[in-house]
CSV table of C-alpha atoms and ligand atoms in Angstrom, one decimal:
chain,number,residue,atom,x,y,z
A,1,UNK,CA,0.0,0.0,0.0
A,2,UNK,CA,1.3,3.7,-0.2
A,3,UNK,CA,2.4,5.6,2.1
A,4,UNK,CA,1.7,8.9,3.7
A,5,UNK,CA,3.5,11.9,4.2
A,6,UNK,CA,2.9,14.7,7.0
A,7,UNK,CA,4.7,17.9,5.6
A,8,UNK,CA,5.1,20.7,8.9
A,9,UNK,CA,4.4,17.3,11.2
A,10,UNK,CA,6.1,18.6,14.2
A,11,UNK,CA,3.4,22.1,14.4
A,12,UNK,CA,0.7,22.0,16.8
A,13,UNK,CA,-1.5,19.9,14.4
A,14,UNK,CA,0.7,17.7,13.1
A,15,UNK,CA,1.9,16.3,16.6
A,16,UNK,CA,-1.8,15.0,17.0
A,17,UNK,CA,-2.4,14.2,13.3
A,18,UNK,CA,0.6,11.8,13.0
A,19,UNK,CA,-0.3,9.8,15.8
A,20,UNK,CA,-3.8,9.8,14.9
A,21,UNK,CA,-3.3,8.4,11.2
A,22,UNK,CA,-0.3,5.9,12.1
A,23,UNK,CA,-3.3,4.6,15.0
A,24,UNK,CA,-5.4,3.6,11.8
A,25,UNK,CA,-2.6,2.7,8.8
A,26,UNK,CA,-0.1,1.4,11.2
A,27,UNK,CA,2.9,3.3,12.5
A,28,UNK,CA,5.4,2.7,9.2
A,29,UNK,CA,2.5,3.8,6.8
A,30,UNK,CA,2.8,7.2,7.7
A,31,UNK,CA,6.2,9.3,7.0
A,32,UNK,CA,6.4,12.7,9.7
A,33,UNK,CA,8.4,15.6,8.3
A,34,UNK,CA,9.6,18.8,9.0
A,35,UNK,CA,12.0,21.5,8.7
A,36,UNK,CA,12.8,21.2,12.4
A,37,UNK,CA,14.8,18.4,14.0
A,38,UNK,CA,13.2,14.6,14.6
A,39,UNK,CA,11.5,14.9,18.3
A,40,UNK,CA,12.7,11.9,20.8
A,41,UNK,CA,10.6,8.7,21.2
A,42,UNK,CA,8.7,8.8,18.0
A,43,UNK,CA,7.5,5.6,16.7
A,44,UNK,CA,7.9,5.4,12.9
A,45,UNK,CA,9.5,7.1,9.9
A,46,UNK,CA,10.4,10.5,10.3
A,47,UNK,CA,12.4,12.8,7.9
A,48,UNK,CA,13.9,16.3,6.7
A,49,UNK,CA,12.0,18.4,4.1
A,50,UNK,CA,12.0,22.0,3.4
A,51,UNK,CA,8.6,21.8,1.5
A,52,UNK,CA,10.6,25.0,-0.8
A,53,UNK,CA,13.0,22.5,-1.7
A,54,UNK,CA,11.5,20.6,-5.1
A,55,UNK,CA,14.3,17.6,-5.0
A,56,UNK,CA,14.3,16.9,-1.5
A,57,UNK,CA,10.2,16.7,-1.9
A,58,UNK,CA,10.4,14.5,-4.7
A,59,UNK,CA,13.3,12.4,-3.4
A,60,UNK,CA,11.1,11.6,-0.2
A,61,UNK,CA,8.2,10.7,-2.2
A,62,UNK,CA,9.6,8.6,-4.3
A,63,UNK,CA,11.7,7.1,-1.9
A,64,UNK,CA,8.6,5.9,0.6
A,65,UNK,CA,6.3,5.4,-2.6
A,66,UNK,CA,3.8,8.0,-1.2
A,67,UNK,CA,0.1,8.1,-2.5
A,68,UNK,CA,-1.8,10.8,0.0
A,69,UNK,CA,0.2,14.0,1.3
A,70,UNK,CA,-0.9,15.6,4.5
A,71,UNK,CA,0.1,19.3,3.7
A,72,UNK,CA,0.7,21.2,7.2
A,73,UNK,CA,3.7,23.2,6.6
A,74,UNK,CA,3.1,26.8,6.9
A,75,UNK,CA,3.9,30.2,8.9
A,76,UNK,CA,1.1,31.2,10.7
A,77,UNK,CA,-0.3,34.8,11.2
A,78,UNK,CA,1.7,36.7,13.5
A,79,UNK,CA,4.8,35.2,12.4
A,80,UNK,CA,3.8,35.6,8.7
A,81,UNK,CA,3.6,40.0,9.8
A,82,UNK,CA,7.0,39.4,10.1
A,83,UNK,CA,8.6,37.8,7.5
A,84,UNK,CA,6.2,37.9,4.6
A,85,UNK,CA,8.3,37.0,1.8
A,86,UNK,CA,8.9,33.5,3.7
A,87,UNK,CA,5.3,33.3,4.7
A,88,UNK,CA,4.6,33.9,0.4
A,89,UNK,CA,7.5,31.2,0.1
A,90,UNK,CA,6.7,28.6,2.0
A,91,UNK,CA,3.0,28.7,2.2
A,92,UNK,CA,2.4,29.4,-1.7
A,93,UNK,CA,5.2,27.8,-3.2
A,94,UNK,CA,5.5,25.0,-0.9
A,95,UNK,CA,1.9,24.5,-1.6
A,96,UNK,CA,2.4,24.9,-5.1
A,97,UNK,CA,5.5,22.4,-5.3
A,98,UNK,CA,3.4,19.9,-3.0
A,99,UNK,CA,1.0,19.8,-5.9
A,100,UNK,CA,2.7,20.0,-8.9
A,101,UNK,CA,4.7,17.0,-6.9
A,102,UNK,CA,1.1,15.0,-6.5
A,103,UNK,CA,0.4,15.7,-10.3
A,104,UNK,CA,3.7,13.8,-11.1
A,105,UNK,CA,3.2,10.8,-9.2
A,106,UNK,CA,-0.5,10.7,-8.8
A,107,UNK,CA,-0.9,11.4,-4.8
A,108,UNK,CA,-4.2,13.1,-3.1
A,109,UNK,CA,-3.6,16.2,-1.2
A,110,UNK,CA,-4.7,17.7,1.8
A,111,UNK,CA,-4.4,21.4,2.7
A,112,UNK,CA,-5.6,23.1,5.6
A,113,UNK,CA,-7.1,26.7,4.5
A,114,UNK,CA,-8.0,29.1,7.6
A,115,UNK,CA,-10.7,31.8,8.5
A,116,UNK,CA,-7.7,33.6,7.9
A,117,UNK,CA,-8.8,33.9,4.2
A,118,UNK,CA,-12.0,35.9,4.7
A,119,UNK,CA,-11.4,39.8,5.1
A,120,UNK,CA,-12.5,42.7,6.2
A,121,UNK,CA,-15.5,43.5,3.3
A,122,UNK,CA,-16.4,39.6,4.3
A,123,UNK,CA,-20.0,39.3,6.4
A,124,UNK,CA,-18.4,39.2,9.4
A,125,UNK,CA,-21.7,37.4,10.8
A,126,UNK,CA,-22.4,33.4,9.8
A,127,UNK,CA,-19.9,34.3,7.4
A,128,UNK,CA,-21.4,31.9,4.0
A,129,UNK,CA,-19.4,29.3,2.3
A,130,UNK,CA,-19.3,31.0,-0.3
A,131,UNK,CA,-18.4,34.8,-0.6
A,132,UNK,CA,-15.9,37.9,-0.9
A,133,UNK,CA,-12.4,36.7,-0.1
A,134,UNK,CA,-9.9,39.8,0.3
A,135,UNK,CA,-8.1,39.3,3.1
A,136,UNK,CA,-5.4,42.0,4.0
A,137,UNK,CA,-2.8,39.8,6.2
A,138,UNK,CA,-0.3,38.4,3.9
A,139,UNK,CA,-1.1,35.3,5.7
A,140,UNK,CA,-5.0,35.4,4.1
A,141,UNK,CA,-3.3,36.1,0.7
A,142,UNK,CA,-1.2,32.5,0.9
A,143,UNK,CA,-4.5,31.2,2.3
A,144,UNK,CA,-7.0,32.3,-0.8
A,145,UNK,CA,-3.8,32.0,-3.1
A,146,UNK,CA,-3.7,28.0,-1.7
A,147,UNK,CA,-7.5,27.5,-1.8
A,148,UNK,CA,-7.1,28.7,-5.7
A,149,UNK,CA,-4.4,26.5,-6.4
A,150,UNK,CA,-5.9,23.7,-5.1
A,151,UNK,CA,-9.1,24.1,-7.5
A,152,UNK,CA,-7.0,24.9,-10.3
A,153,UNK,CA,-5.0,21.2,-9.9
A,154,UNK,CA,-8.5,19.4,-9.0
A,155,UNK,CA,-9.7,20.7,-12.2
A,156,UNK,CA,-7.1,20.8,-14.3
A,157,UNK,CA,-5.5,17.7,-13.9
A,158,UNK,CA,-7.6,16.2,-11.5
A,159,UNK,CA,-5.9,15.6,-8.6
A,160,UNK,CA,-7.9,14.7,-5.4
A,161,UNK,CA,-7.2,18.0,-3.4
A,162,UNK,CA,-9.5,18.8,-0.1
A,163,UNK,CA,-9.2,21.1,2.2
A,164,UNK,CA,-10.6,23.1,5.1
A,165,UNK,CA,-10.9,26.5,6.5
A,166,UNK,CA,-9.7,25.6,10.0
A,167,UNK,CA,-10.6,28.1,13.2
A,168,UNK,CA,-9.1,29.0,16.1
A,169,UNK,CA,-7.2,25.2,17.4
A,170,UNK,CA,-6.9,24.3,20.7
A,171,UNK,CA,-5.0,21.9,22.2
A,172,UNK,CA,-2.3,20.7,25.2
A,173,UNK,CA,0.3,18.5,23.2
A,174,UNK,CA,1.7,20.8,20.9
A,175,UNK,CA,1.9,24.7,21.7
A,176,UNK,CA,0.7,26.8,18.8
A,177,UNK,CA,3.5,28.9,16.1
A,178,UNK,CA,2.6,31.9,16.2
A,179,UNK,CA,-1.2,32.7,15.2
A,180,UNK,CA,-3.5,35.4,16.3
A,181,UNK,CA,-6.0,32.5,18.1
A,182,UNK,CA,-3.3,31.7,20.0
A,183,UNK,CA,-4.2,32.9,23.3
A,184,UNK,CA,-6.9,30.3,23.3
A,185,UNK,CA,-4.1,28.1,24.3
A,186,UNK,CA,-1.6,30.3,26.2
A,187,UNK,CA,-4.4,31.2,28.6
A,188,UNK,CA,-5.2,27.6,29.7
A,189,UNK,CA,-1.2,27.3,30.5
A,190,UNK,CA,-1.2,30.7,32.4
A,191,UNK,CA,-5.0,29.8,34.4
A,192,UNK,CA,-3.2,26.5,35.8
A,193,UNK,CA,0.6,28.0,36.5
A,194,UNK,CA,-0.6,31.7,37.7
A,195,UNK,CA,-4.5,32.0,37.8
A,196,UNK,CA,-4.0,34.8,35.9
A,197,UNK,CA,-3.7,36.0,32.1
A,198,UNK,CA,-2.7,39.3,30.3
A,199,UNK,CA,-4.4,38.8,27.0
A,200,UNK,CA,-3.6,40.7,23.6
A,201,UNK,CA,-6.5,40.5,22.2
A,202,UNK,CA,-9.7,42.9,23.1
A,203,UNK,CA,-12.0,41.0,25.7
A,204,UNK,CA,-14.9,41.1,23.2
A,205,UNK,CA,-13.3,39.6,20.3
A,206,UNK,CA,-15.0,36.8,19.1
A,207,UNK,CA,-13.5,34.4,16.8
A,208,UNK,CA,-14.6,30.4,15.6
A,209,UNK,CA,-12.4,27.8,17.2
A,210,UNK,CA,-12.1,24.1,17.4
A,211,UNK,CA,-10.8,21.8,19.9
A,212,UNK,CA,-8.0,19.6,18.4
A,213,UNK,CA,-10.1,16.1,18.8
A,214,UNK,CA,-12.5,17.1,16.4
A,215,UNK,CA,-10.3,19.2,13.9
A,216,UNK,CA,-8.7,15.4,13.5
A,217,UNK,CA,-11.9,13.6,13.1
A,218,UNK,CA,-12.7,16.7,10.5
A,219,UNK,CA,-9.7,16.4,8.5
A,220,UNK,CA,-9.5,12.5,8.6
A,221,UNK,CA,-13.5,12.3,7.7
A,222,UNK,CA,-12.8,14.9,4.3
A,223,UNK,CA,-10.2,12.4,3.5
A,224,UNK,CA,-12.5,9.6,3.7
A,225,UNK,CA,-15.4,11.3,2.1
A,226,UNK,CA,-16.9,10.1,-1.3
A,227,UNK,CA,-15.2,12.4,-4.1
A,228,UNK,CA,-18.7,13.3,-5.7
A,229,UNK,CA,-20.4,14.1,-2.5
A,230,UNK,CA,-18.1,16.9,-2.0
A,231,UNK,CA,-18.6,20.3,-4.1
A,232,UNK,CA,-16.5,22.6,-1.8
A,233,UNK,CA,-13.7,19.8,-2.2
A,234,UNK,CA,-11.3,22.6,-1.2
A,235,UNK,CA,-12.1,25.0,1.2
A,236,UNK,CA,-15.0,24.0,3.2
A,237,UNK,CA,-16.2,26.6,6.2
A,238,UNK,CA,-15.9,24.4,10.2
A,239,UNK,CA,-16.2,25.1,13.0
A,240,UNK,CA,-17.6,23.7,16.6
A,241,UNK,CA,-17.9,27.1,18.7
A,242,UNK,CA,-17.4,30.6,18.9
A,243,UNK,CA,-16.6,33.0,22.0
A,244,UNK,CA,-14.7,36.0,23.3
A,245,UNK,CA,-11.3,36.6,25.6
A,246,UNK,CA,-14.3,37.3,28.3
A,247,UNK,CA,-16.7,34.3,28.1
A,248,UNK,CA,-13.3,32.1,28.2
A,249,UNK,CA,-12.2,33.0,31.3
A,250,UNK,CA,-15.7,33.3,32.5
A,251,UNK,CA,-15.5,29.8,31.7
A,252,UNK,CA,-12.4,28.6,33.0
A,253,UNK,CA,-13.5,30.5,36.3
A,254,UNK,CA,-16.5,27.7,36.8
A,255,UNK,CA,-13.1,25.3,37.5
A,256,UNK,CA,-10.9,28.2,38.7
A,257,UNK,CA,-12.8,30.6,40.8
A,258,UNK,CA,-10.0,33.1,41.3
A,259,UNK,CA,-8.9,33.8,37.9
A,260,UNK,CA,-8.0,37.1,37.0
A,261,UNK,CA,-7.7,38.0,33.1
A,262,UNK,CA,-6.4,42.0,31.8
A,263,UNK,CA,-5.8,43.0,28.4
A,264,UNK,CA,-2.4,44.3,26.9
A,265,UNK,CA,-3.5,44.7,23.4
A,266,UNK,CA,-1.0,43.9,20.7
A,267,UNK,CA,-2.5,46.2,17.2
A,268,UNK,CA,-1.1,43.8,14.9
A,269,UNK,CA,-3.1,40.5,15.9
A,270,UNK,CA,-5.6,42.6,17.0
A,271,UNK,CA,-6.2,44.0,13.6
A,272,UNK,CA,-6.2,40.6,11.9
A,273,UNK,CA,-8.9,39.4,14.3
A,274,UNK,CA,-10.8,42.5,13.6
A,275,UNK,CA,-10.6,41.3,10.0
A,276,UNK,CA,-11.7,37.5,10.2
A,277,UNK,CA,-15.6,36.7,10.9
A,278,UNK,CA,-17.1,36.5,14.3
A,279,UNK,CA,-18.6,33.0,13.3
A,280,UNK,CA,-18.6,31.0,10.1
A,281,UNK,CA,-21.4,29.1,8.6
A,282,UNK,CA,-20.2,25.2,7.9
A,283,UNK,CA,-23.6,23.6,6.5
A,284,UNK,CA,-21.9,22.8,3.5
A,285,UNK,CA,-19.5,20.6,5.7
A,286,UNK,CA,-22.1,19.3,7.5
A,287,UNK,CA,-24.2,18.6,4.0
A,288,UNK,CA,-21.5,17.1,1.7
A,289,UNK,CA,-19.6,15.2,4.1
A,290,UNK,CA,-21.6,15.2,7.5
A,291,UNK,CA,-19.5,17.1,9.8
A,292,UNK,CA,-20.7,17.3,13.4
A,293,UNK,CA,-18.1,18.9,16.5
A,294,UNK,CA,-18.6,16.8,19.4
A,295,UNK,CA,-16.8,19.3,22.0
A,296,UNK,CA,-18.3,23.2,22.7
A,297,UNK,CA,-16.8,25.7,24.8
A,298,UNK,CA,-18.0,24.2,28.0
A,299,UNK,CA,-16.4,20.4,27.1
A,300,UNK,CA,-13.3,21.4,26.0
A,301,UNK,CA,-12.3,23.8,28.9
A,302,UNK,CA,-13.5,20.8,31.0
A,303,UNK,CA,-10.6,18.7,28.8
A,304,UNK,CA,-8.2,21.1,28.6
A,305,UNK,CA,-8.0,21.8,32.1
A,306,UNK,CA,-7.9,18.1,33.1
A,307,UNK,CA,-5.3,17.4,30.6
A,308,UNK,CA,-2.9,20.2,31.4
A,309,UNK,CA,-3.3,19.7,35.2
A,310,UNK,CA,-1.8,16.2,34.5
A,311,UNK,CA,1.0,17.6,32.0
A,312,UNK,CA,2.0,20.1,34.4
A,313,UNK,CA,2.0,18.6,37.6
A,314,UNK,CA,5.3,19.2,39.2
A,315,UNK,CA,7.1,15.4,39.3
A,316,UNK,CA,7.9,13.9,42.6
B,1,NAD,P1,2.6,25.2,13.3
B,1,NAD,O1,3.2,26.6,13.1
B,1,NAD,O2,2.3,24.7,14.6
B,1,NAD,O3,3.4,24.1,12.5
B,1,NAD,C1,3.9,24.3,11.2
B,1,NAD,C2,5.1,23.5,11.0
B,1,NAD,O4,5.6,23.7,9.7
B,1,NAD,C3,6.2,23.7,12.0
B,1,NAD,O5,6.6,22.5,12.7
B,1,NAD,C4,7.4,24.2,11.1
B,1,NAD,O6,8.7,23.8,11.6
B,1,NAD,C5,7.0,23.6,9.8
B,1,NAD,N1,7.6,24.4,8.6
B,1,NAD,C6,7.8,25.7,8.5
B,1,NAD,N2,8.4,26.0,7.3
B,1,NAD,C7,8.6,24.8,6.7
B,1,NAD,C8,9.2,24.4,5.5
B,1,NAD,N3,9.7,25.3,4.7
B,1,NAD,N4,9.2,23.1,5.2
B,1,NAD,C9,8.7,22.2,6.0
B,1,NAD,N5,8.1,22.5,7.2
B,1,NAD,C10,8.1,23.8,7.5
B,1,NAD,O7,1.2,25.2,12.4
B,1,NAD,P2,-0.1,24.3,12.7
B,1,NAD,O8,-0.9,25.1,13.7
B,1,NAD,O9,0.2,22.9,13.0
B,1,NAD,O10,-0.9,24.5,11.3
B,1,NAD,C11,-0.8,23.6,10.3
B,1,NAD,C12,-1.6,24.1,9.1
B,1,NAD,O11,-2.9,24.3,9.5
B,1,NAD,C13,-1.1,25.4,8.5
B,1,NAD,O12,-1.3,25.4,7.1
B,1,NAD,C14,-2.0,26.4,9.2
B,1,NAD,O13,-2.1,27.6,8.4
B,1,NAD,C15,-3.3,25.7,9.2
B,1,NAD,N6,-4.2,26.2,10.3
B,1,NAD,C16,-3.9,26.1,11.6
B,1,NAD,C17,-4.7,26.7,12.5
B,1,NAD,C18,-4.4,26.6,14.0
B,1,NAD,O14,-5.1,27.3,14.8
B,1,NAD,N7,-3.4,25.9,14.4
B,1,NAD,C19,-5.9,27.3,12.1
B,1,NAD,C20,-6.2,27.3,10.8
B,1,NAD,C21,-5.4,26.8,9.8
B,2,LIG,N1,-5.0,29.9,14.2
B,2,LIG,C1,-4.5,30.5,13.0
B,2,LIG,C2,-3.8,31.8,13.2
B,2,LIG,O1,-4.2,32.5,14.1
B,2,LIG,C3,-5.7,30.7,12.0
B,2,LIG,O2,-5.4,30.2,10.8
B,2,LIG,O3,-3.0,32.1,12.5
């Protein structure tokens, strides 16, 4: 059977999707990769790839005979302020080599798109599948730019690309590079070491999120889906919940009575979060390839709580 290949497999999604598909194909099935170093204690086939770097990519997948490509490399938003020609680089042109590579030798691709590519003249609202796409962070350019792309080489040459705009993810294995969602995670670490937070983003910003068990189930399910059941095959709206700096900590204060949370705004996320919607409408999801969240706010602060508690406990 072929193989599988993880690009960016050491990020904050890839630590839990790796595990997650070598649980159902069996460990040597799926090859981890990244620009970074190998971590310790990993069970099966892990390698270097600069996804920029065309002969490396196609070495590997020749190499380990690879038939679906898990696409995860990326800068995220903050970082992607700062150095914007390697955000264009790596998340449009490794995108772009990633598929001209699956054209070649006849692999499936997918490619995690973001609310990051909605904009500021998007409905902010129950923002529709389908609508106006100018975003104005160069990360929303690479993240229309990849959505396109991805189209172009389902169309054109018919390779099986799918994809979804991710929210907000939260999750305790892996702590998030670099995005403007990321204090969904850092305050969790903060409520549990200091019962307190200083947040950057304005306590009524409201953004979609997703708690990392069910962006898995959502990415493995659109990989699993019939081909002609899907019509967005590329860049399909999810979410599970929606919320604000304010009714987080409200929340984590059911388990935490005394936590405090101030703001220290930082104007560059906030201005991209002031640019994404408020909440996204994913019926399309749930009609083409019946996606359903199984955790809201209330579950997954429950989770994330009792799983970091555990992490963090001081050893003996
Ligand atoms: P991450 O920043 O945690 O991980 C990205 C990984 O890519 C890192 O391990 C990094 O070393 C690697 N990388 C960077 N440049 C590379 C290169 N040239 N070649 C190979 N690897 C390289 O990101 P993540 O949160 O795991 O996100 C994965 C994907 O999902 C990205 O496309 C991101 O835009 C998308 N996404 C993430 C979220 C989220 O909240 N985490 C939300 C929406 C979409
Ligand atoms: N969580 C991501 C970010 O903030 C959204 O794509 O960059």
């Amino acid at each position: 059977m072929r193989k599988i290949l993880v690009t960016g497999a050491l990020g904050q999604i890839g630590s839990e999707l790796v595990p997650a598909l070598r649980e159902r194909h069996g460990a040597e099935q799926v090859v981890a990769s990244d620009l970074r170093g190998a971590p310790g204690g990993v069970e099966g086939p892990v390698e270097h790839l600069d996804c920029t770097d065309p002969q490396e990519l196609h070495e590997l997948l020749q190499r380990h005979d690879i038939g679906v490509i898990y696409h995860l490399a990326a800068l995220l938003s903050a970082v992607a302020v700062e150095k914007p020609q390697e955000a264009w680089n790596v998340n449009t042109g490794g995108t772009f080599l990633v598929l001209e590579a699956a054209r070649l030798y006849g692999c499936a691709v997918f490619q995690p798109s973001s609310i990051g590519a909605f904009g500021p003249t998007t409905p902010r609202e129950n923002t529709p599948q389908d609508t106006i796409q100018r975003p104005t962070s160069m990360y929303g350019v690479t993240k229309v730019t990849g959505e396109l792309l991805c189209d172009y080489y389902a169309l054109r040459f018919g390779v099986d690309t799918r994809g979804l705009r991710l929210p907000g993810i939260i999750s305790h294995v892996a702590p998030p590079g670099g995005g403007t969602t990321d204090y969904a995670v850092d305050i969790f670490y903060q409520a549990i070491r200091h019962r307190r937070y200083s947040c950057f983003l304005r306590g009524d910003t409201r953004l979609d999120m997703m708690y990392m068990p069910d962006a898995i189930n959502a990415i493995i399910q659109i990989m699993a889906a019939p081909p002609a059941n899907l019509k967005h095959r590329n860049a399909f709206n999810v979410t599970a919940m929606n919320f604000t700096p304010e009714e987080l900590a409200a929340e984590i204060r059911k388990h935490i009575p005394d936590f405090e949370i101030d703001y220290e705004i930082d104007p560059v996320r906030q201005a991209i979060a002031d640019s994404w919607p408020r909440s996204v409408d994913d019926s399309a999801a749930r009609a083409e390839w019946g996606w359903i969240p199984s955790y809201d706010l209330g579950t997954m602060t429950r989770d994330m709580l009792d799983k970091l508690r555990l992490k963090l406990k001081p050893a003996n």
